[in-house]
Structure formats: C-alpha cells, structure tokens
Coordinates of N, CA and C in Angstrom, one line a residue:
Chain E
D1 N 35.1 84.8 115.9 CA 34.3 83.8 116.7 C 34.6 84.0 118.1
T2 N 33.5 84.3 118.9 CA 33.7 84.4 120.4 C 33.7 83.0 121.0
A3 N 34.7 82.7 121.8 CA 34.9 81.4 122.4 C 33.9 81.1 123.5
V4 N 33.8 82.1 124.5 CA 32.9 82.1 125.5 C 32.0 83.3 125.5
S5 N 30.8 83.2 125.2 CA 29.9 84.3 125.1 C 28.8 84.3 126.2
Q6 N 28.6 85.5 126.7 CA 27.5 85.6 127.8 C 26.5 86.7 127.4
T7 N 25.2 86.4 127.7 CA 24.2 87.4 127.4 C 23.2 87.4 128.7
P8 N 22.8 88.6 129.1 CA 23.2 90.0 128.5 C 24.5 90.4 129.1
K9 N 25.1 91.4 128.5 CA 26.3 92.0 129.1 C 25.9 93.0 130.2
Y10 N 24.8 93.6 130.1 CA 24.4 94.5 131.2 C 23.0 94.2 131.5
L11 N 22.7 94.2 132.8 CA 21.3 94.0 133.3 C 21.0 94.8 134.5
V12 N 20.0 95.6 134.3 CA 19.5 96.4 135.5 C 18.1 96.0 135.8
T13 N 18.0 95.8 137.1 CA 16.6 95.3 137.5 C 16.3 95.6 138.9
Q14 N 15.1 95.4 139.3 CA 14.6 95.8 140.6 C 14.7 94.6 141.6
M15 N 14.9 95.0 142.8 CA 15.0 94.0 143.9 C 13.7 93.1 143.8
G16 N 13.9 91.9 144.1 CA 12.8 90.9 144.1 C 12.5 90.2 142.8
N17 N 13.1 90.8 141.7 CA 12.8 90.2 140.4 C 13.7 88.9 140.3
D18 N 13.3 88.1 139.2 CA 14.1 86.9 138.8 C 14.7 87.2 137.5
K19 N 16.0 86.8 137.4 CA 16.7 87.0 136.1 C 17.6 85.9 135.8
S20 N 17.9 85.8 134.5 CA 18.8 84.8 134.0 C 20.0 85.3 133.2
I21 N 21.1 84.7 133.3 CA 22.2 85.1 132.5 C 22.7 83.8 131.7
K22 N 22.9 83.9 130.4 CA 23.2 82.7 129.6 C 24.6 82.7 129.2
C23 N 25.2 81.5 129.0 CA 26.5 81.3 128.7 C 26.7 80.2 127.7
E24 N 27.5 80.4 126.7 CA 27.8 79.3 125.7 C 29.2 79.4 125.3
Q25 N 29.8 78.2 125.2 CA 31.2 78.1 124.7 C 31.3 77.2 123.5
N26 N 32.1 77.6 122.5 CA 32.3 76.8 121.3 C 33.7 76.2 121.2
L27 N 34.3 76.0 122.4 CA 35.7 75.5 122.4 C 35.7 74.0 122.5
G28 N 34.5 73.4 122.7 CA 34.5 71.9 122.9 C 35.0 71.5 124.3
H29 N 35.0 72.4 125.3 CA 35.5 72.1 126.6 C 34.4 71.3 127.4
D30 N 34.9 70.6 128.3 CA 34.1 69.7 129.1 C 33.6 70.4 130.4
T31 N 34.3 71.4 130.8 CA 33.9 72.1 132.1 C 33.6 73.5 131.9
M32 N 32.5 74.0 132.7 CA 32.1 75.4 132.6 C 31.9 75.9 134.0
Y33 N 32.1 77.2 134.2 CA 32.1 77.7 135.6 C 31.3 79.0 135.5
W34 N 30.8 79.4 136.7 CA 30.4 80.7 137.0 C 31.2 81.3 138.1
Y35 N 31.7 82.5 137.9 CA 32.5 83.3 138.8 C 31.8 84.6 139.1
K36 N 31.9 85.1 140.3 CA 31.3 86.4 140.7 C 32.5 87.3 141.1
Q37 N 32.5 88.5 140.4 CA 33.5 89.5 140.8 C 32.8 90.5 141.7
D38 N 33.2 90.5 143.0 CA 32.4 91.4 144.0 C 33.0 92.8 144.0
S39 N 32.5 93.6 144.9 CA 32.9 95.0 144.9 C 34.3 95.2 145.3
K40 N 34.9 94.2 145.9 CA 36.4 94.3 146.2 C 37.2 93.7 145.1
K41 N 36.6 93.4 144.0 CA 37.3 92.9 142.8 C 37.7 91.5 142.8
F42 N 37.5 90.8 143.9 CA 37.9 89.3 143.9 C 36.9 88.6 142.9
L43 N 37.5 87.6 142.2 CA 36.8 86.7 141.4 C 36.6 85.5 142.3
K44 N 35.3 85.1 142.6 CA 35.1 83.9 143.4 C 34.2 82.9 142.7
I45 N 34.6 81.6 142.8 CA 34.0 80.6 142.1 C 32.6 80.4 142.8
M46 N 31.6 80.2 141.9 CA 30.2 80.0 142.4 C 29.9 78.5 142.1
F47 N 30.0 78.2 140.8 CA 29.6 76.8 140.4 C 30.5 76.3 139.3
S48 N 30.6 75.0 139.2 CA 31.3 74.3 138.1 C 30.6 73.1 137.6
Y49 N 30.5 72.9 136.3 CA 29.8 71.8 135.7 C 30.8 71.1 134.8
N50 N 30.8 69.8 134.9 CA 31.6 68.9 134.0 C 30.7 68.0 133.2
N51 N 30.6 68.2 131.9 CA 29.7 67.3 131.1 C 28.3 67.3 131.7
K52 N 27.8 68.5 132.0 CA 26.4 68.7 132.5 C 26.3 68.3 134.0
E53 N 27.3 67.8 134.6 CA 27.2 67.3 136.0 C 27.8 68.4 136.9
L54 N 27.1 68.7 138.0 CA 27.6 69.7 138.9 C 28.7 69.1 139.7
I55 N 29.9 69.8 139.7 CA 31.0 69.3 140.5 C 31.5 70.3 141.6
I56 N 31.2 71.6 141.4 CA 31.6 72.5 142.5 C 30.3 73.3 142.7
N57 N 30.0 73.4 143.9 CA 28.9 74.3 144.4 C 29.3 75.0 145.6
E58 N 29.8 76.2 145.5 CA 30.3 76.9 146.5 C 29.1 77.4 147.4
T59 N 29.5 78.0 148.6 CA 28.4 78.5 149.5 C 27.8 79.7 148.9
V60 N 26.8 79.6 148.1 CA 26.0 80.7 147.5 C 24.6 80.5 148.0
P61 N 23.8 81.5 148.0 CA 22.4 81.4 148.4 C 21.7 80.5 147.4
N62 N 20.7 79.7 147.9 CA 20.0 78.8 146.9 C 19.0 79.6 146.0
R63 N 19.1 81.0 146.0 CA 18.4 81.7 145.1 C 19.1 81.6 143.7
F64 N 20.3 81.2 143.8 CA 21.2 81.0 142.5 C 21.0 79.6 142.1
S65 N 20.6 79.4 140.9 CA 20.5 78.0 140.4 C 21.1 78.0 139.0
P66 N 22.2 77.2 138.9 CA 22.8 77.0 137.5 C 22.0 75.9 136.8
K67 N 22.0 75.9 135.4 CA 21.4 74.9 134.7 C 22.3 74.7 133.4
S68 N 22.6 73.4 133.2 CA 23.5 73.1 132.1 C 22.7 72.1 131.2
P69 N 22.1 72.6 130.1 CA 21.3 71.7 129.2 C 22.2 70.8 128.4
D70 N 23.5 71.3 128.1 CA 24.5 70.5 127.4 C 25.8 71.0 127.8
K71 N 26.9 70.3 127.4 CA 28.1 70.8 127.9 C 28.7 72.1 127.3
A72 N 28.0 72.6 126.3 CA 28.3 73.9 125.7 C 27.6 75.0 126.4
H73 N 26.7 74.8 127.2 CA 25.8 75.8 127.8 C 25.8 75.7 129.3
L74 N 25.9 76.8 130.0 CA 25.7 76.9 131.4 C 25.0 78.2 131.7
N75 N 23.8 78.1 132.2 CA 23.0 79.3 132.5 C 22.9 79.5 134.0
L76 N 22.8 80.7 134.4 CA 22.6 81.1 135.8 C 21.3 81.8 136.0
H77 N 20.5 81.2 136.8 CA 19.2 81.9 137.2 C 19.2 82.3 138.6
I78 N 18.8 83.6 138.8 CA 18.8 84.1 140.1 C 17.3 84.6 140.5
N79 N 16.8 84.0 141.6 CA 15.5 84.3 142.1 C 15.6 85.5 143.1
S80 N 14.6 86.2 143.3 CA 14.3 87.2 144.3 C 15.6 88.0 144.5
L81 N 16.0 88.7 143.5 CA 17.3 89.5 143.5 C 17.3 90.4 144.6
E82 N 18.6 90.5 145.2 CA 18.8 91.5 146.3 C 19.9 92.5 145.9
L83 N 20.0 93.6 146.7 CA 20.9 94.6 146.4 C 22.4 94.0 146.3
G84 N 22.7 93.1 147.2 CA 24.0 92.5 147.3 C 24.4 91.6 146.2
D85 N 23.4 91.3 145.3 CA 23.7 90.5 144.2 C 24.4 91.3 143.0
S86 N 24.3 92.6 143.2 CA 24.9 93.4 142.2 C 26.4 93.1 142.1
A87 N 26.9 92.8 140.9 CA 28.3 92.4 140.6 C 28.4 92.1 139.2
V88 N 29.6 91.8 138.8 CA 29.9 91.2 137.5 C 30.1 89.8 137.5
Y89 N 29.3 89.0 136.7 CA 29.3 87.6 136.7 C 30.1 87.1 135.5
F90 N 31.0 86.3 135.7 CA 31.9 85.8 134.6 C 31.6 84.3 134.4
C91 N 31.4 83.9 133.1 CA 31.3 82.5 132.8 C 32.7 82.1 132.2
A92 N 33.1 80.9 132.5 CA 34.4 80.5 132.0 C 34.3 79.0 131.7
S93 N 35.3 78.5 130.9 CA 35.3 77.1 130.5 C 36.7 76.6 130.5
S94 N 36.9 75.3 130.6 CA 38.3 74.7 130.6 C 38.1 73.3 130.1
Q95 N 39.3 72.9 129.5 CA 39.2 71.6 128.9 C 39.2 70.5 129.9
D96 N 40.1 70.6 130.9 CA 40.2 69.6 132.0 C 39.6 70.2 133.3
G97 N 38.4 69.8 133.7 CA 37.8 70.4 134.9 C 37.9 69.5 136.0
L98 N 38.5 68.4 135.9 CA 38.4 67.4 137.0 C 39.8 67.5 137.8
A99 N 39.7 67.1 139.0 CA 41.0 67.2 139.8 C 42.0 66.4 139.2
G100 N 43.2 67.0 139.2 CA 44.4 66.3 138.7 C 44.6 66.5 137.1
G101 N 43.8 67.4 136.6 CA 43.9 67.7 135.2 C 45.1 68.5 134.8
R102 N 45.2 68.9 133.6 CA 46.4 69.7 133.2 C 46.3 71.1 133.9
T103 N 46.9 72.0 133.2 CA 47.0 73.3 133.8 C 45.6 73.9 134.2
G104 N 44.6 73.5 133.5 CA 43.3 73.9 133.8 C 43.0 75.4 133.4
E105 N 43.7 75.8 132.4 CA 43.6 77.2 132.0 C 42.1 77.5 131.7
L106 N 41.7 78.6 132.3 CA 40.3 79.0 132.1 C 40.1 80.0 131.0
F107 N 39.1 79.9 130.2 CA 38.8 80.9 129.2 C 37.5 81.6 129.6
F108 N 37.5 82.9 129.7 CA 36.4 83.6 130.3 C 35.6 84.4 129.3
G109 N 34.3 84.5 129.5 CA 33.5 85.4 128.8 C 33.8 86.8 129.2
E110 N 33.0 87.7 128.6 CA 33.3 89.2 128.8 C 32.7 89.7 130.1
G111 N 31.8 88.9 130.6 CA 31.2 89.3 131.9 C 29.8 89.8 131.7
S112 N 29.0 89.7 132.7 CA 27.6 90.3 132.7 C 27.5 91.1 133.9
R113 N 27.3 92.4 133.8 CA 27.2 93.3 134.9 C 25.8 93.4 135.3
L114 N 25.5 92.9 136.5 CA 24.2 93.0 137.1 C 24.0 94.1 138.1
T115 N 23.1 94.9 137.9 CA 22.8 96.0 138.9 C 21.4 95.9 139.4
V116 N 21.3 95.7 140.7 CA 20.0 95.6 141.4 C 19.7 96.8 142.1
L117 N 18.5 97.4 141.7 CA 18.1 98.7 142.3 C 17.1 98.5 143.4
Chain W
D1 N 37.8 84.9 153.9 CA 39.1 84.4 154.1 C 39.8 84.2 152.7
Q2 N 40.6 85.3 152.3 CA 41.2 85.2 150.9 C 42.5 84.4 151.0
Q3 N 42.5 83.4 150.2 CA 43.7 82.6 150.1 C 44.8 83.0 149.1
V4 N 44.4 84.0 148.3 CA 45.3 84.6 147.3 C 45.2 86.1 147.4
K5 N 46.3 86.7 147.6 CA 46.2 88.2 147.9 C 47.2 89.0 147.0
Q6 N 46.7 90.0 146.4 CA 47.6 90.9 145.7 C 47.5 92.2 146.4
N7 N 48.5 92.6 147.2 CA 48.4 93.7 148.1 C 48.6 95.1 147.4
S8 N 49.0 95.1 146.2 CA 49.1 96.4 145.5 C 48.0 96.5 144.5
P9 N 47.1 97.4 144.7 CA 46.0 97.6 143.9 C 46.4 98.2 142.5
S10 N 47.5 98.9 142.5 CA 47.9 99.6 141.2 C 49.5 99.7 141.2
L11 N 50.0 99.8 140.0 CA 51.4 100.0 139.8 C 51.6 100.8 138.5
S12 N 52.5 101.8 138.6 CA 52.8 102.6 137.4 C 54.2 102.5 137.1
V13 N 54.5 102.2 135.8 CA 55.9 101.9 135.3 C 56.1 102.7 134.0
Q14 N 57.3 103.1 133.8 CA 57.7 103.8 132.6 C 57.9 102.7 131.4
E15 N 57.5 103.1 130.3 CA 57.7 102.2 129.1 C 59.2 101.8 129.0
G16 N 59.4 100.5 128.7 CA 60.8 100.0 128.6 C 61.3 99.5 130.0
R17 N 60.8 99.9 131.1 CA 61.3 99.4 132.3 C 60.7 98.1 132.7
I18 N 61.1 97.6 133.8 CA 60.5 96.3 134.4 C 59.3 96.6 135.1
S19 N 58.3 95.7 135.0 CA 57.1 95.7 135.8 C 57.2 94.5 136.7
I20 N 56.9 94.6 138.0 CA 56.9 93.4 138.9 C 55.6 93.5 139.6
L21 N 54.9 92.4 139.4 CA 53.5 92.3 140.1 C 53.7 91.1 141.1
N22 N 53.1 91.3 142.2 CA 53.4 90.4 143.3 C 52.0 89.7 143.8
C23 N 52.2 88.6 144.3 CA 51.0 87.8 144.8 C 51.4 86.9 145.9
D24 N 50.7 86.8 146.9 CA 50.8 86.0 148.1 C 49.7 85.0 148.3
Y25 N 50.0 83.8 148.8 CA 48.9 82.8 149.0 C 49.2 82.1 150.3
T26 N 48.1 81.5 150.8 CA 48.3 80.9 152.1 C 48.1 79.4 152.1
N27 N 47.6 78.8 151.1 CA 47.3 77.4 151.1 C 48.4 76.6 150.4
S28 N 49.1 75.8 151.1 CA 50.2 74.9 150.6 C 49.8 73.9 149.7
M29 N 48.5 73.6 149.5 CA 47.9 72.6 148.7 C 47.7 73.1 147.2
F30 N 47.9 74.3 147.0 CA 47.9 74.8 145.5 C 48.9 74.2 144.7
D31 N 48.5 73.7 143.6 CA 49.5 72.9 142.7 C 49.8 73.7 141.4
Y32 N 49.1 74.7 141.1 CA 49.3 75.5 139.9 C 49.0 76.9 140.2
F33 N 49.8 77.8 139.6 CA 49.6 79.3 139.7 C 49.5 79.9 138.4
L34 N 48.6 80.8 138.2 CA 48.4 81.4 136.9 C 48.3 82.9 137.0
W35 N 48.6 83.5 135.9 CA 48.4 85.0 135.8 C 47.4 85.3 134.7
Y36 N 46.5 86.1 135.0 CA 45.5 86.5 134.0 C 45.6 88.0 133.7
K37 N 45.3 88.4 132.5 CA 45.3 89.9 132.2 C 43.9 90.2 131.8
K38 N 43.5 91.4 132.2 CA 42.1 91.8 132.0 C 42.1 93.2 131.5
Y39 N 41.5 93.5 130.3 CA 41.2 94.8 129.9 C 39.8 95.2 130.2
P40 N 39.5 96.5 130.3 CA 38.2 97.0 130.6 C 37.1 96.3 129.7
A41 N 36.0 96.0 130.3 CA 34.8 95.4 129.6 C 35.2 94.1 128.8
E42 N 36.2 93.4 129.2 CA 36.5 92.1 128.7 C 36.7 91.1 129.8
G43 N 36.7 89.9 129.5 CA 37.0 88.9 130.6 C 38.5 88.7 130.7
P44 N 38.9 88.1 131.8 CA 40.3 87.9 132.0 C 40.8 86.8 130.9
T45 N 42.1 87.1 130.5 CA 42.6 86.1 129.5 C 44.0 85.6 130.1
F46 N 44.2 84.3 129.9 CA 45.4 83.6 130.4 C 46.6 84.2 129.9
L47 N 47.5 84.4 130.8 CA 48.9 84.9 130.4 C 50.0 83.9 130.5
I48 N 50.2 83.4 131.7 CA 51.3 82.5 131.9 C 51.0 81.7 133.2
S49 N 51.5 80.5 133.3 CA 51.3 79.7 134.5 C 52.6 79.1 135.0
I50 N 52.6 78.5 136.2 CA 53.7 77.8 136.7 C 53.2 76.6 137.6
S51 N 53.8 75.5 137.5 CA 53.6 74.4 138.4 C 54.2 74.7 139.7
S52 N 53.7 74.1 140.7 CA 54.2 74.2 142.1 C 55.6 73.5 142.2
I53 N 55.9 72.7 141.3 CA 57.2 72.0 141.4 C 58.3 72.7 140.7
K54 N 58.0 73.9 140.1 CA 59.0 74.7 139.5 C 59.2 76.1 140.2
D55 N 60.3 76.7 139.9 CA 60.4 78.0 140.6 C 60.5 79.2 139.5
K56 N 60.5 78.9 138.2 CA 60.5 79.9 137.3 C 59.9 79.3 136.0
N57 N 59.1 80.2 135.3 CA 58.7 79.9 134.0 C 58.7 81.2 133.1
E58 N 59.2 81.1 131.9 CA 59.4 82.2 131.2 C 58.7 82.1 129.8
D59 N 58.1 83.2 129.3 CA 57.5 83.1 128.0 C 57.6 84.6 127.4
G60 N 58.6 84.7 126.5 CA 58.8 86.0 126.0 C 59.2 87.1 126.9
R61 N 58.4 88.1 127.0 CA 58.7 89.2 128.0 C 58.2 88.9 129.4
F62 N 57.5 87.8 129.5 CA 56.8 87.6 130.8 C 57.6 86.4 131.5
T63 N 57.8 86.5 132.7 CA 58.4 85.5 133.6 C 57.7 85.5 134.9
V64 N 57.4 84.3 135.3 CA 56.8 84.1 136.6 C 57.7 83.3 137.5
F65 N 57.9 83.9 138.8 CA 58.8 83.3 139.7 C 57.9 82.8 140.9
L66 N 58.2 81.6 141.4 CA 57.5 81.1 142.5 C 58.5 80.8 143.7
N67 N 58.1 81.3 144.8 CA 59.0 81.0 146.1 C 58.0 80.3 147.0
K68 N 58.0 79.0 147.0 CA 57.1 78.2 147.8 C 57.3 78.4 149.3
S69 N 58.6 78.5 149.7 CA 58.8 78.7 151.2 C 58.2 80.0 151.7
A70 N 58.2 81.0 150.9 CA 57.6 82.3 151.3 C 56.1 82.4 150.8
K71 N 55.6 81.4 150.1 CA 54.2 81.3 149.6 C 54.0 82.7 148.7
H72 N 54.9 82.9 147.8 CA 54.9 84.2 147.1 C 55.2 83.9 145.7
L73 N 54.5 84.6 144.8 CA 54.9 84.5 143.4 C 54.9 85.9 142.8
S74 N 55.6 86.1 141.7 CA 55.7 87.4 141.1 C 55.7 87.2 139.6
L75 N 55.3 88.2 138.9 CA 55.2 88.3 137.4 C 56.1 89.4 137.0
H76 N 57.1 89.1 136.3 CA 58.0 90.2 135.7 C 57.6 90.4 134.2
I77 N 57.6 91.7 133.8 CA 57.3 92.1 132.5 C 58.5 92.8 132.0
V78 N 59.2 92.4 131.1 CA 60.5 93.2 130.6 C 60.6 93.1 129.1
P79 N 60.7 94.1 128.4 CA 60.4 95.5 128.8 C 58.9 95.8 128.8
S80 N 58.4 96.6 129.6 CA 57.0 96.9 129.6 C 56.7 97.8 128.5
Q81 N 55.4 97.6 128.0 CA 54.9 98.3 126.9 C 53.5 98.9 127.3
P82 N 53.2 100.1 126.6 CA 51.9 100.6 126.9 C 50.7 99.7 126.7
G83 N 50.9 98.8 125.8 CA 49.8 97.7 125.6 C 49.6 96.8 126.8
D84 N 50.6 96.8 127.7 CA 50.5 95.9 128.8 C 49.6 96.5 129.9
S85 N 49.2 97.7 129.8 CA 48.4 98.4 130.7 C 47.0 97.6 130.8
A86 N 46.8 97.1 132.0 CA 45.6 96.3 132.2 C 45.6 95.9 133.7
V87 N 44.6 95.2 134.1 CA 44.5 94.6 135.4 C 45.0 93.2 135.4
Y88 N 46.0 92.8 136.3 CA 46.5 91.5 136.3 C 46.0 90.7 137.5
F89 N 45.5 89.6 137.3 CA 45.0 88.8 138.4 C 45.9 87.5 138.5
C90 N 46.3 87.3 139.8 CA 47.0 86.1 140.1 C 45.9 85.0 140.5
A91 N 46.2 83.8 140.2 CA 45.2 82.7 140.6 C 46.0 81.5 141.0
A92 N 45.3 80.7 141.8 CA 46.0 79.4 142.3 C 44.9 78.3 142.2
R93 N 45.4 77.2 141.9 CA 44.5 76.0 141.7 C 44.7 75.1 142.9
L94 N 43.6 74.6 143.4 CA 43.6 73.7 144.5 C 43.5 72.3 143.9
Y95 N 44.5 71.4 144.1 CA 44.6 70.3 143.2 C 43.4 69.3 143.4
N96 N 43.1 69.0 144.6 CA 42.1 68.0 144.8 C 40.7 68.3 144.4
F97 N 40.4 69.7 144.3 CA 39.1 70.1 144.0 C 39.0 70.8 142.7
N98 N 40.1 71.0 142.0 CA 40.2 71.8 140.8 C 39.5 73.1 140.9
K99 N 39.7 73.7 142.0 CA 39.1 75.1 142.2 C 40.2 76.1 142.0
F100 N 39.9 77.2 141.4 CA 40.8 78.3 141.2 C 40.4 79.4 142.1
Y101 N 41.4 79.9 142.8 CA 41.2 81.1 143.8 C 42.0 82.3 143.2
F102 N 41.3 83.4 143.1 CA 41.8 84.6 142.5 C 42.2 85.7 143.5
G103 N 43.2 86.5 143.2 CA 43.4 87.6 143.9 C 42.5 88.7 143.4
S104 N 42.7 90.0 144.0 CA 41.8 91.1 143.7 C 42.3 91.9 142.6
G105 N 43.5 91.5 142.0 CA 44.1 92.2 140.9 C 44.9 93.4 141.1
T106 N 45.8 93.7 140.3 CA 46.7 94.8 140.3 C 46.6 95.5 139.0
K107 N 46.2 96.8 139.0 CA 46.1 97.6 137.8 C 47.4 98.1 137.4
L108 N 48.0 97.7 136.3 CA 49.3 98.2 135.8 C 49.1 99.3 134.7
N109 N 49.8 100.4 135.0 CA 49.8 101.4 134.0 C 51.2 101.7 133.5
V110 N 51.4 101.5 132.1 CA 52.7 101.6 131.6 C 52.7 103.0 130.8
K111 N 53.4 103.9 131.3 CA 53.4 105.2 130.7 C 54.4 105.3 129.5
P112 N 53.9 105.9 128.4 CA 54.9 106.0 127.3 C 56.0 107.0 127.5

C-alpha cells in the first residue's frame, strides 16, 4: 500500500501548456504539502493544506494553484508552464500540520518530474 | 536565502566505518531538526529527529547531535553499511509556522 502517491511520475510538456499533478494519501493525515526540488536540489515548500484549508502559501507565481477536494487529496495545477518550472515536485503529508504540533514528520510521495520544453 | 545548509554535496566512506553528515542553520527559531534519507526515484523518508531542547538523540546505528550555540547538527552512522548509500537531507522546522526548511542534501556512498 502506497502511503502518499503522486501521478504522473514523469511529465514532459511544451511551454505555455497547463498541467496538473495529483496527490493522494491514505494515512489519515490532516495536513498535505507540495514541495519543489529545484536544480540546486533544495526542497522548498510551496503550499500546505490542513483539512482542506490553505495554511502555507509561499511566494510562488499565481500560475500555480493547489486544490484540496478533501483532506486525503491535494492537487497542483500549473498554468502557462515556463522553462523554469522544470523540477521534481514532491507531495507530502503529516499528522500534525499546525504550529506547535508534534515532530511533524513528513511522509513524502515519490515525486513527479516535470520537464518543460 | 537558504536557512539550512549542507555544505558537502557528497561523502564516501568504507563499510564498517563511521559516516558523519553535517548541517548548518541560521534561524534560531527552529524547534525541531530532522534527517531524511532518499534513494533514487523515491521520495525522502524520515530517519531521525531531535528537539531543539536536546543535544543528542540516538536510534540504533544513527545518532544526531545538535550544537545550538554553533547552529550546527550532525548525523553519525556507525557502522556504515552499503545499504546506507543514499542522499541525506537535513531539515528544520520553524515553530510558529510549522514550515520545514531543507538543505540541498549530501550524497553518501558506502563502499563495500
């Protein structure tokens, strides 16, 4: 059983297109995240949702729009893709996503490698 | 502005010896520090953590040390095994915002 699953794992597309990456977790966690691993390999937080409510929204272009239909799903939609959007996007979840929670251990999906040509 | 840094992109160690991975941070408001391990084509998996009120946490072959005055933490693996070969990410949590900041990772290669 995959705890955090993302689809697709690989995505190659042209500049200007719109694409979505889906994420689902079966851990019963309250909080889900999107991270971007850039060319320098840093993992950077993009968004965080707790029980379908947006709680972290980092400085990302508004071409990126997360959607959480329920607490087990967090999808990422990207409009008008640019070359710089090429990266690996990781979905993650944690049991306690609010400030002051426990360790806040993150469970990651396998990543979705997006290549924009 | 990277608040968590891993200055060694790679480390090579002989099987059975100690592996020491280092991590530096700049924000004194971090309250938890974590290490994640990542194999190719997989997501990072949690390895070990330490609260900012402690200076050492041990779990089997893995020990994390925290030096708050130096804003430095390290992960010791003893003895190192070939299966430990992976990329190790250091992460720190910002208490008030529950944000996790990650370093760029250190690729560990344990030679048989």
